[in-house]
Amino acid sequence: MASGINAYQHRLAITLLAKGWQEFDDLVRTTGLPRRSVEEMLSDLGDDVQRLGTALRLDPATAEEHLATVGRPASRTDLLARIERHLADVPPPLPALDHVQATAETVLRRALWLDEHYDLGRVTVVFVGDHDLTSLAVHELREDADLAVVDVDDRVLEHIDRRSGGAILTVHADLRFGLPRAVAGKADVVFSDPPYTSEGMALFASRAIECLADPTHGRILLAYGYSSRHPTLGHRTQRALLNLGLTFEAILPGFHRYHGAQAIGSSADLYVCHPIPRARKKTKSAQAIYTHGPRSVEAGETPAPLRDALVAIAGESGERVMTAEPDWSKPLAPERGTAVALDLDGDPGPWLLRVLLAVNADRVAVLVPNAHPDLVDAAAQNSLLKLLAPKYRLRLLRSTPDNTHAVVVAEHVDAPSTARDVWTRAHARLGNVWPDAPRELADLRLIDLPRHRIVEVLRRMTEE
């Protein structure tokens, strides 16, 4: 893995040794590799290294072979055009998630930089959020790259899944509630363009640390920009990253360019971060991490009268009522006869489905915005009803308790089926609860699948 992470320096060392005699001290100084790393590389090369005093070179008979192993297939030919086609029909940005679209040239620059500095054929790269489709650009450049994307936007995950033909692992998560097991501890390199609040940057960086298989050998790449008119904001965010245990290996100014974000000059820097051995991981996070929308850092709480109305609807049949946070990282199974009330006033779209998969109760009442994507029209409503039918019978109370909110009432379904067994154990490995689970899904959990994959799972089950 060391050469995979330090591929740029490793390639340079091989190139120098292939050219001719190099003094050991010069090799360290030119490549920037620690002395011990150079010694380990020379040991790996074995008898192919020729020595003359303190000078070294690769055996001319094997030099070309070694050059071929570190050669990069990177090419700009038609790559920018392919990236532009991917971006042409990317789902529209969601302001509530601080989406600002990077330019196609920036996405290309990211892919080429990753390929130049890391051996993408030997490392695993996880993208924490990827509305810019950097993962697709890397896949276009290096089909042998091991890539995964975790994102809260189901639309983006579906787009990446279809465009990559399933070659990129796509996993759903809202990072405020945790990191899916499918990507935890799996990455050598993590790339993220987080919300630019200090809270958002710290949260995404912390989840990136969780993604790393070995933090001391992994790297975290972050896009971050702030206005030169407000350096205090930059200082606050940099301090938050330092407090997590991240060292700044490099900061490349103006690396990213955007369509929008003019308050920061439509640009951001690339932070190359190296975690210390005891880098911190957040177990919980404040929900307010964005600059816009109901979960922005300046947004207030749901008014008490709305919460009271929600509780009243949840217990309208005489049940005891417990309130719960919009967190689906763990299953929730209250005692029989207990209804659950959930305030999802800040749901950007995907929370409703996930909390109803996570909660196993006789009755659940969920407060959502009236304009929630699952309620906006008959087609969306029918899709939600069908998707949760194995587990719950739904009533959709529009404009309740007021004209800007709705309440979704879910009552449990007793009819046994394979789908119901899986839907009520959404946090289990699919291979453990679905005997006929396809190989590519067996190690994943239903709760972590992108929505379009959940739809596909239900379709396969109903066809069995």
Tab-separated table of C-alpha atoms in Angstrom:
chain	number	residue	atom	x	y	z
A	1	MET	CA	0.000	0.000	0.000
A	2	ALA	CA	2.911	2.377	0.683
A	3	SER	CA	3.843	2.613	-2.978
A	4	GLY	CA	0.168	2.940	-3.881
A	5	ILE	CA	-0.230	6.001	-1.641
A	6	ASN	CA	3.230	7.386	-2.522
A	7	ALA	CA	2.965	6.443	-6.178
A	8	TYR	CA	4.111	9.846	-7.449
A	9	GLN	CA	7.384	9.695	-5.489
A	10	HIS	CA	7.770	5.975	-6.174
A	11	ARG	CA	7.401	6.539	-9.933
A	12	LEU	CA	9.963	9.323	-9.797
A	13	ALA	CA	12.456	7.098	-7.964
A	14	ILE	CA	12.071	4.266	-10.502
A	15	THR	CA	12.439	6.733	-13.376
A	16	LEU	CA	15.649	8.173	-11.916
A	17	LEU	CA	17.150	4.747	-11.227
A	18	ALA	CA	16.273	3.627	-14.761
A	19	LYS	CA	18.101	6.631	-16.236
A	20	GLY	CA	21.408	5.789	-14.595
A	21	TRP	CA	23.503	6.072	-11.466
A	22	GLN	CA	21.972	7.957	-8.556
A	23	GLU	CA	23.551	8.775	-5.208
A	24	PHE	CA	21.387	7.496	-2.366
A	25	ASP	CA	21.285	10.937	-0.728
A	26	ASP	CA	20.242	12.530	-4.023
A	27	LEU	CA	17.463	9.947	-4.427
A	28	VAL	CA	16.033	10.852	-1.019
A	29	ARG	CA	16.335	14.580	-1.679
A	30	THR	CA	14.846	14.494	-5.192
A	31	THR	CA	11.904	12.206	-4.460
A	32	GLY	CA	11.086	13.522	-0.998
A	33	LEU	CA	10.666	9.965	0.277
A	34	PRO	CA	11.836	9.230	3.836
A	35	ARG	CA	15.174	7.400	3.986
A	36	ARG	CA	13.506	4.269	5.357
A	37	SER	CA	10.954	4.231	2.519
A	38	VAL	CA	13.752	4.432	-0.066
A	39	GLU	CA	15.571	1.579	1.677
A	40	GLU	CA	12.392	-0.533	1.647
A	41	MET	CA	11.846	0.191	-2.057
A	42	LEU	CA	15.419	-0.808	-2.893
A	43	SER	CA	14.988	-4.000	-0.876
A	44	ASP	CA	11.810	-4.818	-2.832
A	45	LEU	CA	13.701	-4.316	-6.115
A	46	GLY	CA	16.259	-6.883	-4.942
A	47	ASP	CA	18.934	-7.977	-7.394
A	48	ASP	CA	17.624	-5.588	-10.056
A	49	VAL	CA	19.418	-2.776	-8.200
A	50	GLN	CA	23.099	-2.399	-9.076
A	51	ARG	CA	25.405	-0.666	-6.599
A	52	LEU	CA	28.688	1.168	-7.001
A	53	GLY	CA	29.793	2.552	-3.656
A	54	THR	CA	26.921	4.794	-2.542
A	55	ALA	CA	25.516	5.086	-6.074
A	56	LEU	CA	22.645	2.942	-7.366
A	57	ARG	CA	20.851	2.214	-10.607
A	58	LEU	CA	18.460	-0.298	-12.087
A	59	ASP	CA	19.974	-3.085	-14.134
A	60	PRO	CA	19.613	-1.841	-17.741
A	61	ALA	CA	18.301	-5.279	-18.688
A	62	THR	CA	15.268	-4.872	-16.404
A	63	ALA	CA	14.870	-1.078	-16.342
A	64	GLU	CA	12.221	-0.953	-19.079
A	65	GLU	CA	10.222	-3.653	-17.296
A	66	HIS	CA	10.162	-1.605	-14.093
A	67	LEU	CA	9.283	1.568	-15.973
A	68	ALA	CA	6.311	-0.229	-17.483
A	69	THR	CA	4.997	-1.170	-14.026
A	70	VAL	CA	4.896	2.473	-12.909
A	71	GLY	CA	3.800	3.925	-16.217
A	72	ARG	CA	0.499	5.821	-16.123
A	73	PRO	CA	-2.235	5.183	-18.673
A	74	ALA	CA	-3.523	8.702	-18.035
A	75	SER	CA	-4.696	10.400	-21.213
A	76	ARG	CA	-6.812	13.490	-21.866
A	77	THR	CA	-7.985	12.125	-25.226
A	78	ASP	CA	-11.781	12.422	-25.299
A	79	LEU	CA	-11.827	12.226	-21.494
A	80	LEU	CA	-13.115	15.770	-21.029
A	81	ALA	CA	-15.915	15.132	-23.533
A	82	ARG	CA	-16.967	11.985	-21.657
A	83	ILE	CA	-16.982	13.872	-18.357
A	84	GLU	CA	-19.118	16.598	-19.910
A	85	ARG	CA	-21.625	13.967	-21.060
A	86	HIS	CA	-21.828	12.554	-17.525
A	87	LEU	CA	-22.395	16.028	-16.110
A	88	ALA	CA	-24.920	17.031	-18.774
A	89	ASP	CA	-27.716	15.072	-17.113
A	90	VAL	CA	-26.510	14.918	-13.508
A	91	PRO	CA	-29.485	15.499	-11.167
A	92	PRO	CA	-30.011	19.211	-10.491
A	93	PRO	CA	-28.144	20.609	-7.464
A	94	LEU	CA	-30.040	20.695	-4.168
A	95	PRO	CA	-29.406	24.009	-2.368
A	96	ALA	CA	-30.393	22.369	0.947
A	97	LEU	CA	-27.351	20.090	0.530
A	98	ASP	CA	-25.045	22.976	-0.495
A	99	HIS	CA	-24.591	21.510	-3.976
A	100	VAL	CA	-22.538	23.764	-6.242
A	101	GLN	CA	-21.484	22.150	-9.517
A	102	ALA	CA	-17.782	21.880	-10.278
A	103	THR	CA	-16.727	22.554	-13.856
A	104	ALA	CA	-15.926	19.635	-16.133
A	105	GLU	CA	-12.324	20.875	-16.334
A	106	THR	CA	-12.081	20.700	-12.536
A	107	VAL	CA	-13.445	17.147	-12.466
A	108	LEU	CA	-10.886	16.149	-15.095
A	109	ARG	CA	-8.110	17.871	-13.134
A	110	ARG	CA	-9.107	15.921	-10.004
A	111	ALA	CA	-9.009	12.577	-11.821
A	112	LEU	CA	-5.638	13.273	-13.430
A	113	TRP	CA	-4.164	14.471	-10.129
A	114	LEU	CA	-5.357	11.338	-8.325
A	115	ASP	CA	-3.902	9.134	-11.055
A	116	GLU	CA	-0.603	10.997	-11.055
A	117	HIS	CA	-0.080	10.874	-7.298
A	118	TYR	CA	-1.545	7.474	-6.356
A	119	ASP	CA	-1.379	4.061	-7.970
A	120	LEU	CA	-5.108	3.737	-8.646
A	121	GLY	CA	-4.694	0.101	-9.610
A	122	ARG	CA	-3.499	-0.739	-6.089
A	123	VAL	CA	-5.517	1.516	-3.785
A	124	THR	CA	-9.196	1.828	-2.858
A	125	VAL	CA	-10.698	5.301	-3.237
A	126	VAL	CA	-13.917	6.292	-1.450
A	127	PHE	CA	-15.757	9.458	-2.442
A	128	VAL	CA	-17.661	10.966	0.474
A	129	GLY	CA	-20.366	12.814	-1.436
A	130	ASP	CA	-20.002	13.043	-5.211
A	131	HIS	CA	-22.505	15.311	-6.930
A	132	ASP	CA	-19.608	16.455	-9.143
A	133	LEU	CA	-19.146	12.848	-10.430
A	134	THR	CA	-15.410	12.754	-9.787
A	135	SER	CA	-15.750	8.998	-9.297
A	136	LEU	CA	-17.022	8.595	-12.867
A	137	ALA	CA	-14.096	10.637	-14.183
A	138	VAL	CA	-11.625	8.397	-12.336
A	139	HIS	CA	-13.444	5.323	-13.638
A	140	GLU	CA	-13.185	6.652	-17.201
A	141	LEU	CA	-9.467	7.205	-16.682
A	142	ARG	CA	-8.706	3.969	-14.840
A	143	GLU	CA	-11.194	1.127	-15.255
A	144	ASP	CA	-9.080	-0.988	-12.894
A	145	ALA	CA	-9.572	1.470	-10.016
A	146	ASP	CA	-11.439	0.208	-6.936
A	147	LEU	CA	-13.977	2.968	-6.259
A	148	ALA	CA	-16.900	3.552	-3.902
A	149	VAL	CA	-19.272	6.485	-3.376
A	150	VAL	CA	-21.274	7.255	-0.255
A	151	ASP	CA	-23.871	10.015	-0.615
A	152	VAL	CA	-27.156	11.189	0.884
A	153	ASP	CA	-28.651	11.959	-2.540
A	154	ASP	CA	-30.260	8.838	-4.010
A	155	ARG	CA	-30.491	10.534	-7.413
A	156	VAL	CA	-26.722	10.953	-7.586
A	157	LEU	CA	-26.107	7.353	-6.522
A	158	GLU	CA	-28.466	6.052	-9.211
A	159	HIS	CA	-26.789	8.226	-11.847
A	160	ILE	CA	-23.324	6.945	-10.904
A	161	ASP	CA	-24.499	3.336	-10.709
A	162	ARG	CA	-26.048	3.420	-14.160
A	163	ARG	CA	-23.245	5.373	-15.823
A	164	SER	CA	-20.561	3.063	-14.411
A	165	GLY	CA	-22.504	-0.114	-15.151
A	166	GLY	CA	-22.288	-1.078	-11.490
A	167	ALA	CA	-18.474	-0.890	-11.480
A	168	ILE	CA	-18.535	1.724	-8.695
A	169	LEU	CA	-19.950	0.665	-5.333
A	170	THR	CA	-22.725	3.096	-4.365
A	171	VAL	CA	-23.866	3.337	-0.749
A	172	HIS	CA	-26.450	5.614	0.842
A	173	ALA	CA	-25.829	7.504	4.069
A	174	ASP	CA	-26.496	10.775	5.804
A	175	LEU	CA	-23.133	11.287	7.479
A	176	ARG	CA	-24.733	13.057	10.433
A	177	PHE	CA	-26.042	9.675	11.545
A	178	GLY	CA	-23.017	7.518	10.850
A	179	LEU	CA	-20.981	5.765	8.173
A	180	PRO	CA	-22.196	2.548	6.491
A	181	ARG	CA	-20.234	-0.608	7.222
A	182	ALA	CA	-19.741	-1.187	3.505
A	183	VAL	CA	-17.168	1.630	3.335
A	184	ALA	CA	-15.920	1.867	6.923
A	185	GLY	CA	-12.245	0.920	7.203
A	186	LYS	CA	-11.942	0.094	3.496
A	187	ALA	CA	-10.204	3.079	1.867
A	188	ASP	CA	-6.618	4.063	1.178
A	189	VAL	CA	-7.632	7.454	-0.241
A	190	VAL	CA	-10.787	9.456	0.509
A	191	PHE	CA	-11.960	12.397	-1.599
A	192	SER	CA	-14.657	14.829	-0.484
A	193	ASP	CA	-16.065	18.244	-1.366
A	194	PRO	CA	-18.013	18.911	1.856
A	195	PRO	CA	-20.333	21.736	2.911
A	196	TYR	CA	-18.057	24.681	3.623
A	197	THR	CA	-19.281	25.403	7.143
A	198	SER	CA	-16.747	24.499	9.826
A	199	GLU	CA	-19.321	22.005	11.159
A	200	GLY	CA	-19.776	20.395	7.750
A	201	MET	CA	-16.060	20.219	6.997
A	202	ALA	CA	-15.299	18.654	10.380
A	203	LEU	CA	-18.075	16.077	10.015
A	204	PHE	CA	-17.127	14.978	6.491
A	205	ALA	CA	-13.441	14.872	7.428
A	206	SER	CA	-14.227	12.757	10.477
A	207	ARG	CA	-16.241	10.288	8.399
A	208	ALA	CA	-13.366	10.234	5.908
A	209	ILE	CA	-11.050	9.170	8.736
A	210	GLU	CA	-13.504	6.337	9.505
A	211	CYS	CA	-13.286	5.237	5.884
A	212	LEU	CA	-9.530	4.689	6.032
A	213	ALA	CA	-8.161	1.180	6.460
A	214	ASP	CA	-4.985	2.556	8.037
A	215	PRO	CA	-5.083	6.285	8.852
A	216	THR	CA	-1.315	6.555	9.197
A	217	HIS	CA	-0.833	5.399	5.589
A	218	GLY	CA	-4.041	6.821	4.099
A	219	ARG	CA	-4.752	10.240	2.658
A	220	ILE	CA	-7.827	12.462	2.799
A	221	LEU	CA	-8.365	14.992	0.024
A	222	LEU	CA	-10.762	17.843	0.777
A	223	ALA	CA	-12.042	20.714	-1.312
A	224	TYR	CA	-12.473	23.866	0.747
A	225	GLY	CA	-12.824	27.520	-0.123
A	226	TYR	CA	-13.401	30.721	1.805
A	227	SER	CA	-13.506	34.362	0.856
A	228	SER	CA	-10.263	36.303	1.142
A	229	ARG	CA	-12.455	38.992	2.695
A	230	HIS	CA	-13.207	36.673	5.637
A	231	PRO	CA	-10.007	34.838	6.620
A	232	THR	CA	-11.445	34.139	10.077
A	233	LEU	CA	-13.792	31.592	8.479
A	234	GLY	CA	-10.831	29.811	6.910
A	235	HIS	CA	-8.948	29.829	10.195
A	236	ARG	CA	-11.932	28.370	12.056
A	237	THR	CA	-12.297	25.521	9.580
A	238	GLN	CA	-8.581	24.766	9.411
A	239	ARG	CA	-8.468	24.657	13.200
A	240	ALA	CA	-11.416	22.222	13.232
A	241	LEU	CA	-9.522	19.943	10.836
A	242	LEU	CA	-6.343	20.171	12.895
A	243	ASN	CA	-8.310	19.318	16.035
A	244	LEU	CA	-9.424	16.083	14.359
A	245	GLY	CA	-5.796	15.057	13.962
A	246	LEU	CA	-5.238	15.960	10.319
A	247	THR	CA	-1.933	17.349	9.117
A	248	PHE	CA	-1.892	19.421	5.931
A	249	GLU	CA	0.519	17.647	3.610
A	250	ALA	CA	-0.290	20.160	0.891
A	251	ILE	CA	-2.746	22.953	0.105
A	252	LEU	CA	-3.131	23.625	-3.614
A	253	PRO	CA	-4.752	27.058	-3.997
A	254	GLY	CA	-7.512	27.571	-6.543
A	255	PHE	CA	-7.481	23.923	-7.617
A	256	HIS	CA	-11.277	23.663	-7.981
A	257	ARG	CA	-13.586	25.906	-10.044
A	258	TYR	CA	-17.395	26.017	-9.821
A	259	HIS	CA	-20.485	27.210	-11.639
A	260	GLY	CA	-21.632	29.502	-8.829
A	261	ALA	CA	-20.239	30.019	-5.313
A	262	GLN	CA	-19.261	33.550	-6.302
A	263	ALA	CA	-19.004	34.588	-2.649
A	264	ILE	CA	-15.747	32.614	-2.524
A	265	GLY	CA	-14.668	33.525	-6.043
A	266	SER	CA	-16.169	30.350	-7.572
A	267	SER	CA	-13.066	28.484	-6.472
A	268	ALA	CA	-11.697	26.306	-3.696
A	269	ASP	CA	-8.365	24.869	-2.619
A	270	LEU	CA	-7.353	21.215	-2.518
A	271	TYR	CA	-6.289	20.079	0.945
A	272	VAL	CA	-4.158	16.931	1.027
A	273	CYS	CA	-4.452	15.648	4.594
A	274	HIS	CA	-2.484	12.973	6.419
A	275	PRO	CA	-4.132	11.772	9.655
A	276	ILE	CA	-2.074	11.216	12.770
A	277	PRO	CA	-2.365	7.748	14.413
A	278	ARG	CA	-4.968	8.967	16.917
A	279	ALA	CA	-7.071	11.018	14.549
A	280	ARG	CA	-10.525	11.626	16.007
A	281	LYS	CA	-13.784	10.167	14.740
A	282	LYS	CA	-17.139	11.729	15.500
A	283	THR	CA	-19.796	9.362	16.850
A	284	LYS	CA	-22.501	12.032	16.809
A	285	SER	CA	-22.967	15.265	14.951
A	286	ALA	CA	-25.196	18.294	15.034
A	287	GLN	CA	-27.694	18.155	12.194
A	288	ALA	CA	-27.111	21.791	11.214
A	289	ILE	CA	-24.099	21.605	8.884
A	290	TYR	CA	-25.265	23.415	5.727
A	291	THR	CA	-25.451	27.063	4.717
A	292	HIS	CA	-28.977	26.819	3.256
A	293	GLY	CA	-32.267	25.119	4.013
A	294	PRO	CA	-33.926	23.689	7.130
A	295	ARG	CA	-30.701	22.069	8.347
A	296	SER	CA	-28.469	25.094	7.929
A	297	VAL	CA	-26.349	26.332	10.812
A	298	GLU	CA	-28.759	29.238	11.250
A	299	ALA	CA	-32.019	27.270	11.106
A	300	GLY	CA	-34.208	27.019	14.188
A	301	GLU	CA	-35.994	24.030	15.713
A	302	THR	CA	-39.448	22.814	14.718
A	303	PRO	CA	-42.046	24.875	16.635
A	304	ALA	CA	-43.498	23.147	19.699
A	305	PRO	CA	-47.135	23.279	18.438
A	306	LEU	CA	-46.140	21.204	15.381
A	307	ARG	CA	-44.346	18.634	17.528
A	308	ASP	CA	-47.328	18.439	19.883
A	309	ALA	CA	-49.693	17.889	16.957
A	310	LEU	CA	-47.454	15.113	15.671
A	311	VAL	CA	-47.518	13.329	19.043
A	312	ALA	CA	-51.310	13.644	19.159
A	313	ILE	CA	-51.665	12.022	15.727
A	314	ALA	CA	-49.253	9.240	16.676
A	315	GLY	CA	-51.353	8.356	19.733
A	316	GLU	CA	-54.805	9.007	18.310
A	317	SER	CA	-55.812	5.364	18.848
A	318	GLY	CA	-54.816	5.420	22.507
A	319	GLU	CA	-51.230	4.128	22.138
A	320	ARG	CA	-48.376	5.240	24.336
A	321	VAL	CA	-46.147	7.555	22.303
A	322	MET	CA	-42.382	7.781	22.262
A	323	THR	CA	-40.511	10.408	20.272
A	324	ALA	CA	-37.362	9.553	18.340
A	325	GLU	CA	-34.648	11.384	16.444
A	326	PRO	CA	-34.359	11.030	12.639
A	327	ASP	CA	-31.547	8.497	12.949
A	328	TRP	CA	-31.653	5.156	11.147
A	329	SER	CA	-28.129	3.991	12.010
A	330	LYS	CA	-29.624	1.421	14.401
A	331	PRO	CA	-32.980	-0.394	14.453
A	332	LEU	CA	-35.693	0.886	16.801
A	333	ALA	CA	-38.233	-1.591	18.175
A	334	PRO	CA	-40.423	-0.199	21.004
A	335	GLU	CA	-42.717	-2.334	23.135
A	336	ARG	CA	-45.996	-3.507	21.629
A	337	GLY	CA	-48.716	-0.906	21.941
A	338	THR	CA	-46.207	1.965	21.664
A	339	ALA	CA	-46.407	4.411	18.793
A	340	VAL	CA	-43.376	6.331	17.539
A	341	ALA	CA	-43.427	10.029	16.604
A	342	LEU	CA	-40.619	11.299	14.369
A	343	ASP	CA	-39.928	14.919	13.451
A	344	LEU	CA	-38.434	14.959	9.937
A	345	ASP	CA	-39.095	18.628	9.253
A	346	GLY	CA	-35.538	18.945	7.931
A	347	ASP	CA	-35.682	15.909	5.630
A	348	PRO	CA	-33.931	16.719	2.334
A	349	GLY	CA	-35.724	13.727	0.773
A	350	PRO	CA	-34.246	10.343	1.694
A	351	TRP	CA	-34.898	10.280	5.453
A	352	LEU	CA	-38.556	9.220	5.339
A	353	LEU	CA	-37.960	5.876	3.652
A	354	ARG	CA	-34.950	5.060	5.850
A	355	VAL	CA	-36.575	5.791	9.209
A	356	LEU	CA	-39.596	3.690	8.256
A	357	LEU	CA	-37.234	0.839	7.377
A	358	ALA	CA	-35.339	1.303	10.662
A	359	VAL	CA	-38.374	1.510	12.982
A	360	ASN	CA	-40.353	-1.646	13.766
A	361	ALA	CA	-43.465	-0.442	15.590
A	362	ASP	CA	-47.216	-1.008	15.506
A	363	ARG	CA	-47.704	2.600	14.494
A	364	VAL	CA	-45.421	5.415	13.358
A	365	ALA	CA	-46.252	9.063	12.673
A	366	VAL	CA	-43.715	11.161	10.762
A	367	LEU	CA	-43.756	14.930	10.281
A	368	VAL	CA	-42.327	16.007	6.905
A	369	PRO	CA	-42.505	19.118	4.713
A	370	ASN	CA	-45.617	19.268	2.538
A	371	ALA	CA	-43.329	19.511	-0.493
A	372	HIS	CA	-41.441	16.331	0.428
A	373	PRO	CA	-40.248	14.509	-2.734
A	374	ASP	CA	-42.251	11.388	-1.769
A	375	LEU	CA	-45.476	13.403	-1.538
A	376	VAL	CA	-45.278	15.947	-4.340
A	377	ASP	CA	-47.533	14.069	-6.786
A	378	ALA	CA	-49.509	10.857	-7.246
A	379	ALA	CA	-46.617	9.009	-8.882
A	380	ALA	CA	-44.261	9.774	-5.983
A	381	GLN	CA	-46.892	8.801	-3.423
A	382	ASN	CA	-47.676	5.509	-5.164
A	383	SER	CA	-43.971	4.689	-5.345
A	384	LEU	CA	-43.598	5.215	-1.576
A	385	LEU	CA	-46.726	3.175	-0.798
A	386	LYS	CA	-45.522	0.275	-2.932
A	387	LEU	CA	-41.970	0.356	-1.582
A	388	LEU	CA	-43.080	0.127	2.060
A	389	ALA	CA	-46.059	-2.187	1.472
A	390	PRO	CA	-44.256	-5.321	2.768
A	391	LYS	CA	-43.970	-3.669	6.195
A	392	TYR	CA	-46.403	-0.764	6.595
A	393	ARG	CA	-49.773	0.465	5.405
A	394	LEU	CA	-49.438	4.218	4.905
A	395	ARG	CA	-51.815	7.163	5.244
A	396	LEU	CA	-50.571	10.434	3.792
A	397	LEU	CA	-52.070	13.430	5.595
A	398	ARG	CA	-51.227	16.413	3.396
A	399	SER	CA	-51.323	19.946	4.820
A	400	THR	CA	-51.358	18.556	8.346
A	401	PRO	CA	-50.922	20.027	10.970
A	402	ASP	CA	-50.543	23.200	8.842
A	403	ASN	CA	-50.370	24.074	5.172
A	404	THR	CA	-46.583	23.673	4.966
A	405	HIS	CA	-46.334	20.244	6.585
A	406	ALA	CA	-47.673	16.724	6.205
A	407	VAL	CA	-47.854	13.698	8.463
A	408	VAL	CA	-47.226	10.165	7.202
A	409	VAL	CA	-48.931	7.562	9.387
A	410	ALA	CA	-47.586	3.996	9.082
A	411	GLU	CA	-49.377	0.966	10.554
A	412	HIS	CA	-47.680	-2.422	10.590
A	413	VAL	CA	-48.650	-5.192	8.163
A	414	ASP	CA	-48.920	-8.779	9.430
A	415	ALA	CA	-49.002	-10.635	6.108
A	416	PRO	CA	-45.874	-12.862	6.041
A	417	SER	CA	-43.546	-12.671	3.047
A	418	THR	CA	-39.860	-12.805	2.227
A	419	ALA	CA	-39.901	-9.069	1.641
A	420	ARG	CA	-41.451	-8.436	5.066
A	421	ASP	CA	-38.720	-10.531	6.709
A	422	VAL	CA	-36.069	-8.419	5.008
A	423	TRP	CA	-37.876	-5.078	5.450
A	424	THR	CA	-38.159	-5.653	9.226
A	425	ARG	CA	-34.450	-6.535	9.467
A	426	ALA	CA	-33.072	-3.723	7.375
A	427	HIS	CA	-29.790	-3.579	9.310
A	428	ALA	CA	-28.860	-7.215	8.688
A	429	ARG	CA	-26.643	-8.454	5.877
A	430	LEU	CA	-28.915	-9.257	2.974
A	431	GLY	CA	-27.203	-12.615	2.592
A	432	ASN	CA	-28.317	-13.522	6.126
A	433	VAL	CA	-32.004	-12.670	5.706
A	434	TRP	CA	-32.559	-13.297	1.994
A	435	PRO	CA	-31.401	-16.762	0.886
A	436	ASP	CA	-31.546	-15.781	-2.786
A	437	ALA	CA	-29.666	-12.506	-2.436
A	438	PRO	CA	-27.455	-11.815	-5.483
A	439	ARG	CA	-23.746	-12.106	-4.790
A	440	GLU	CA	-23.141	-8.379	-5.293
A	441	LEU	CA	-25.719	-7.562	-2.598
A	442	ALA	CA	-25.119	-10.361	-0.080
A	443	ASP	CA	-22.663	-8.407	2.094
A	444	LEU	CA	-24.665	-5.174	2.023
A	445	ARG	CA	-27.525	-4.055	4.250
A	446	LEU	CA	-30.904	-2.955	2.931
A	447	ILE	CA	-30.701	0.262	4.960
A	448	ASP	CA	-27.490	1.268	3.118
A	449	LEU	CA	-28.666	0.603	-0.430
A	450	PRO	CA	-29.480	3.481	-2.777
A	451	ARG	CA	-33.209	3.760	-3.300
A	452	HIS	CA	-33.160	2.385	-6.839
A	453	ARG	CA	-31.432	-0.756	-5.550
A	454	ILE	CA	-34.099	-1.176	-2.846
A	455	VAL	CA	-36.730	-0.978	-5.576
A	456	GLU	CA	-34.839	-3.649	-7.511
A	457	VAL	CA	-34.595	-5.901	-4.441
A	458	LEU	CA	-38.369	-5.691	-3.946
A	459	ARG	CA	-38.968	-6.459	-7.617
A	460	ARG	CA	-36.744	-9.541	-7.477
A	461	MET	CA	-38.484	-10.778	-4.342
A	462	THR	CA	-41.951	-10.406	-5.818
A	463	GLU	CA	-40.835	-12.327	-8.908
A	464	GLU	CA	-39.520	-15.287	-6.897
